[in-house]
Coordinates of C-alpha atoms in Angstrom, one line a residue:
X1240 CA 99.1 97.5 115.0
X1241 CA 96.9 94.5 116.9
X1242 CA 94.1 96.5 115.7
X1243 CA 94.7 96.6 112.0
X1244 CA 96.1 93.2 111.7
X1245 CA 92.5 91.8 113.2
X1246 CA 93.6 88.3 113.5
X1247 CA 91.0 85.7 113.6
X1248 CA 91.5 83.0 116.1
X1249 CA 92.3 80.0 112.8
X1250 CA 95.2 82.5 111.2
X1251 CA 99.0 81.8 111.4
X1252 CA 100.2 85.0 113.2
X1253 CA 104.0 85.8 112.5
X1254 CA 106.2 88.5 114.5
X1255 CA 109.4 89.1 113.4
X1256 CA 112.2 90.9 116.0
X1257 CA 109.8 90.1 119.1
X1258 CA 112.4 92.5 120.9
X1259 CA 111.0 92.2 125.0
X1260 CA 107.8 90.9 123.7
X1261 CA 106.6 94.4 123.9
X1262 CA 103.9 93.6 120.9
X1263 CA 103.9 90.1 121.6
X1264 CA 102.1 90.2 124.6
X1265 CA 99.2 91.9 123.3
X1266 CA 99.2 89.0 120.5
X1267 CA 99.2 85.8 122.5
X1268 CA 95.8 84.6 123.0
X1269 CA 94.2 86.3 119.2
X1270 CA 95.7 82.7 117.6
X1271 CA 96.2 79.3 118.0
X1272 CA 99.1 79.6 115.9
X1273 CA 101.7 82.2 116.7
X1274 CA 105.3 82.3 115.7
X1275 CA 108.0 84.8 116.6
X1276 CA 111.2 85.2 115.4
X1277 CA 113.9 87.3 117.5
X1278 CA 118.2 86.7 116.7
X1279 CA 119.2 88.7 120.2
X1280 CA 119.9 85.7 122.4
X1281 CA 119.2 87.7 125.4
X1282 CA 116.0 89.1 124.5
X1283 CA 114.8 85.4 123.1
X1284 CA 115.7 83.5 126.2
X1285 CA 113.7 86.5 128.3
X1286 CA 110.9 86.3 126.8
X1287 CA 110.9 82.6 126.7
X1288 CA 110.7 81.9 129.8
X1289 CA 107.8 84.4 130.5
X1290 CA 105.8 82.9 127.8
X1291 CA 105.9 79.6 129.5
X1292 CA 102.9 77.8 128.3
X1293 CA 101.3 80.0 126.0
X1294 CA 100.4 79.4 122.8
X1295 CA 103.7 80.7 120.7
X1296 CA 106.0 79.3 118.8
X1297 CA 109.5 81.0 119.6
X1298 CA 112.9 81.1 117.6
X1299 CA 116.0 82.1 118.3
X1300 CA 116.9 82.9 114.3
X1301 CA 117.2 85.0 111.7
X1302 CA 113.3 84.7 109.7
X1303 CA 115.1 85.8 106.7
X1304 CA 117.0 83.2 106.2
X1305 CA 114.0 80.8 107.3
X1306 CA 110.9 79.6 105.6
X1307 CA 107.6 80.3 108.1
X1308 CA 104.0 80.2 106.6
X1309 CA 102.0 82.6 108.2
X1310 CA 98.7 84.4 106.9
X1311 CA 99.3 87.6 108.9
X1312 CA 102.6 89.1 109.7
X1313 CA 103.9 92.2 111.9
X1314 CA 106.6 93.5 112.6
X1315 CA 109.4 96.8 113.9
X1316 CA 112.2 95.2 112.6
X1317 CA 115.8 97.4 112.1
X1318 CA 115.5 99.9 109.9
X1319 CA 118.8 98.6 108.1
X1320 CA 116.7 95.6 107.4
X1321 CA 113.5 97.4 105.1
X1322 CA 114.8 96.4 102.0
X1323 CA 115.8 93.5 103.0
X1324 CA 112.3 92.6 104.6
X1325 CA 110.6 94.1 101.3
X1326 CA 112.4 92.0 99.2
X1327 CA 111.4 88.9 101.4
X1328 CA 107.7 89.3 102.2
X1329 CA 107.5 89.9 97.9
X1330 CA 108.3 86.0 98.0
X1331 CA 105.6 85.3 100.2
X1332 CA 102.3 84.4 99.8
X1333 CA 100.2 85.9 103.0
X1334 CA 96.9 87.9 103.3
X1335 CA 98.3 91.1 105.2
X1336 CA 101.0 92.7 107.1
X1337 CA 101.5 95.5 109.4
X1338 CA 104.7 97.1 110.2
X1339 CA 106.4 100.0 111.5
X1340 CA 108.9 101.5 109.0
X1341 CA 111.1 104.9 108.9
X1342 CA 109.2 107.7 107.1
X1343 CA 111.4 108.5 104.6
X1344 CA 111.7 104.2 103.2
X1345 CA 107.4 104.3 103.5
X1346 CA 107.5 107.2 101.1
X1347 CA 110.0 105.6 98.9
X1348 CA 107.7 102.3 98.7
X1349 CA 104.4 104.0 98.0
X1350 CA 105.8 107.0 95.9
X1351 CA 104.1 106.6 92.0
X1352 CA 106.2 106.9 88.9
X1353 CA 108.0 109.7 88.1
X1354 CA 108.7 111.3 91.4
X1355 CA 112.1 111.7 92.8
X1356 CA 111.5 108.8 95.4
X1357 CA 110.6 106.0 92.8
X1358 CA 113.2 103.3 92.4
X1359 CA 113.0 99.8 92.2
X1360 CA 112.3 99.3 95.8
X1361 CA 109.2 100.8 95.1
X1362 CA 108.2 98.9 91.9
X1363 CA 109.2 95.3 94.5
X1364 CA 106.8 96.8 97.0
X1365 CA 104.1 98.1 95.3
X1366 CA 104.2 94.7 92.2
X1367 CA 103.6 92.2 95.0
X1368 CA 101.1 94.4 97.3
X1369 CA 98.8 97.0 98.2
X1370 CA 100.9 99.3 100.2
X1371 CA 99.3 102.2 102.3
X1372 CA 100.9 104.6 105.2
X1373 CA 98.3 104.4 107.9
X1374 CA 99.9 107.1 110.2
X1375 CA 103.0 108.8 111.4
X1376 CA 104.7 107.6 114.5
X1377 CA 107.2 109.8 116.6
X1378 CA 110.6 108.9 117.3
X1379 CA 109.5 110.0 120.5
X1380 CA 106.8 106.6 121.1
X1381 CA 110.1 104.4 121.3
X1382 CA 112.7 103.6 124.1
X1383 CA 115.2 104.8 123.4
X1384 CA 114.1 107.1 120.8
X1385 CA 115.6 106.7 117.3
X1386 CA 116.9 110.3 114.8
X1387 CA 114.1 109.6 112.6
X1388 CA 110.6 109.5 112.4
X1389 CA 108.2 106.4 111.7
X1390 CA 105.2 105.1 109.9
X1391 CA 102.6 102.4 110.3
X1392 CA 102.4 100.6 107.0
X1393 CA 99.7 98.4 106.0
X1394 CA 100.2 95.5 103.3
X1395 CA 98.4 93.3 101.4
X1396 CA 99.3 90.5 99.2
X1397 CA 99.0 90.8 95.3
X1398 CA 101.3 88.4 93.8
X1399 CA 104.7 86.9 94.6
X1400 CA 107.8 87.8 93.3
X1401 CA 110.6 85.3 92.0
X1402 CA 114.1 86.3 92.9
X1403 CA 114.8 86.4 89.4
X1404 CA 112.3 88.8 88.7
X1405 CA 113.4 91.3 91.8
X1406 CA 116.6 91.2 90.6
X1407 CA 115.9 92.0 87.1
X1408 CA 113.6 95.1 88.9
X1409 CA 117.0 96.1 89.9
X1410 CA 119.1 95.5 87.2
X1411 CA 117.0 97.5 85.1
X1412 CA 116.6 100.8 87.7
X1413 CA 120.4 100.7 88.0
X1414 CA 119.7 103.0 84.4
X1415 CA 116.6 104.4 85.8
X1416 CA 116.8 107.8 84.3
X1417 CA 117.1 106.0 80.5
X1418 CA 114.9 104.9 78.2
X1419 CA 114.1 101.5 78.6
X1420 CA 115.7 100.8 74.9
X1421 CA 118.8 102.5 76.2
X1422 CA 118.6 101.3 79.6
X1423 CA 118.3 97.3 77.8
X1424 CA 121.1 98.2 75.8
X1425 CA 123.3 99.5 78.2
X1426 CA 123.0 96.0 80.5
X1427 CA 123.2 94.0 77.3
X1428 CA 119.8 92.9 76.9
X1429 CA 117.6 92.7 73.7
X1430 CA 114.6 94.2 73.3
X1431 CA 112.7 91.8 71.9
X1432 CA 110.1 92.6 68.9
X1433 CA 107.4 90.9 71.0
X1434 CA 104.8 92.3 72.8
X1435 CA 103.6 91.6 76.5
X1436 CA 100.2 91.4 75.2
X1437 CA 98.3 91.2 72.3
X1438 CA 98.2 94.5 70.3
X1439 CA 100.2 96.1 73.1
X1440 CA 103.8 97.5 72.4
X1441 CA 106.6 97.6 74.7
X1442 CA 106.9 101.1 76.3
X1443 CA 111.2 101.6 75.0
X1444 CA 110.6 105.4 74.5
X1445 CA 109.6 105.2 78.1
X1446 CA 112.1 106.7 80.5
X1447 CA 112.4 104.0 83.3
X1448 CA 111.5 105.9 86.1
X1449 CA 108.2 106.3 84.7
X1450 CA 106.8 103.0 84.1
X1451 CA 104.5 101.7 86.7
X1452 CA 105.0 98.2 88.4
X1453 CA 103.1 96.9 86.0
X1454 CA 104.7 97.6 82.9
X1455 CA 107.5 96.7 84.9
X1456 CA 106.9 93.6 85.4
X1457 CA 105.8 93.5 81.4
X1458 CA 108.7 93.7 80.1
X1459 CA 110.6 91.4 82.2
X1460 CA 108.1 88.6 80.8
X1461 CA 109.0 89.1 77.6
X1462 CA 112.6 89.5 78.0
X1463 CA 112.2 86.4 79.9
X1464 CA 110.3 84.2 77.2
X1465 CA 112.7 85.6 74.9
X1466 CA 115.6 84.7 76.7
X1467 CA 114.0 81.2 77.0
X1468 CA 112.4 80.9 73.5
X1469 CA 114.6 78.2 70.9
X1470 CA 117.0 79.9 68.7
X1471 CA 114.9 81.4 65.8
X1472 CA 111.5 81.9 67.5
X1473 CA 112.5 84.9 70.2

């Protein structure tokens, strides 16, 4: 993980769930600007005081519901948290991330469109970064060892998300298996006559499942600017 992150000395390093400090150890020192983030009391106040003077920035709280700036982030965070953390770090603008992930969430946030694993998960991932499984990691590496099997993810900014437009992403894969004309008129939206683009048409023969992040995110501008356009120019 320290190795693919390749933090320069000037970046803001973030860790979230610092845990024993198992990873942070072998960060303290890369930066001049390192922040962890850890909401187990105990494990917080035991690392803390082995820290002592070095050069990190520790907090006992939840980094969800907080606002740190960082340029490089990593991270084994609960698995229950994945989407969670997906749908967080798409509101961010960083340079890269690493993070350990279970296998079977890594597929579903790089799998293309079309395939069984695609959902909007994957469209939130793959819409706000370059997402690529670096390598498997067994359950057997970790103490104590979870059921599942893991994989090191690397991510890279592309753009950031609103919340309005991640929850759109999941409004509109609730009717995944539609069309999108079907899957708009089912959740009581208009499709608008408008295009994203000139000479482009919107995809509403599409089945959902099979448009790419992209297009995705497409439609949702013009449903948007529709939504927002004075009455008689949508």
């Amino acid at each position: 993980m320290v190795n693919l992150a390749a933090i320069r000395h000037d970046e803001r390093v973030l860790e979230i769930g610092t845990g024993r400090g198992a990873l942070t150890r072998e960060l303290v020192g890369l930066t001049a600007n390192l922040e962890g983030y850890e909401i187990d009391r105990e494990s917080y106040e035991g690392l803390k005081r082995e820290s002592g003077g070095a050069s990190l920035v520790l907090h006992n709280e939840d980094a969800f519901k907080s606002s740190p700036e960082f340029d490089v982030l990593l991270s084994s965070l609960p698995y229950s948290e994945s989407s969670h953390f997906v749908e967080w770090l798409s509101r961010k603008r960083y340079d890269r991330a690493v993070v350990l992930l279970q296998r079977d969430f890594a597929t579903k946030i790089t799998s293309p469109p079309g395939s069984p694993a695609y959902r909007a998960i994957s469209v939130i991932s793959q819409a706000s970064a370059k997402v690529e499984i670096v390598s498997d990691v067994s359950r057997l590496s970790f103490d104590p060892p979870p059921r599942v099997n893991s994989c090191l993810v690397t991510m890279r900014w592309k753009r950031t998300l609103s919340r309005e437009q991640t929850a759109m992403i999941k409004r509109i894969f609730s009717q995944k298996r539609r069309t999108v004309r079907a899957a708009l008129k089912n959740l009581g939206l208009t499709a608008p006559p408008s295009a994203p683009e000139p000479g482009a048409s919107l995809p509403l023969q599409c089945r959902v499942n099979s448009l790419r992040p992209d297009s995705v995110l497409a439609v949702i501008g013009v449903l948007t600017r529709a939504e927002q356009a004075p009455s008689g120019e949508a």
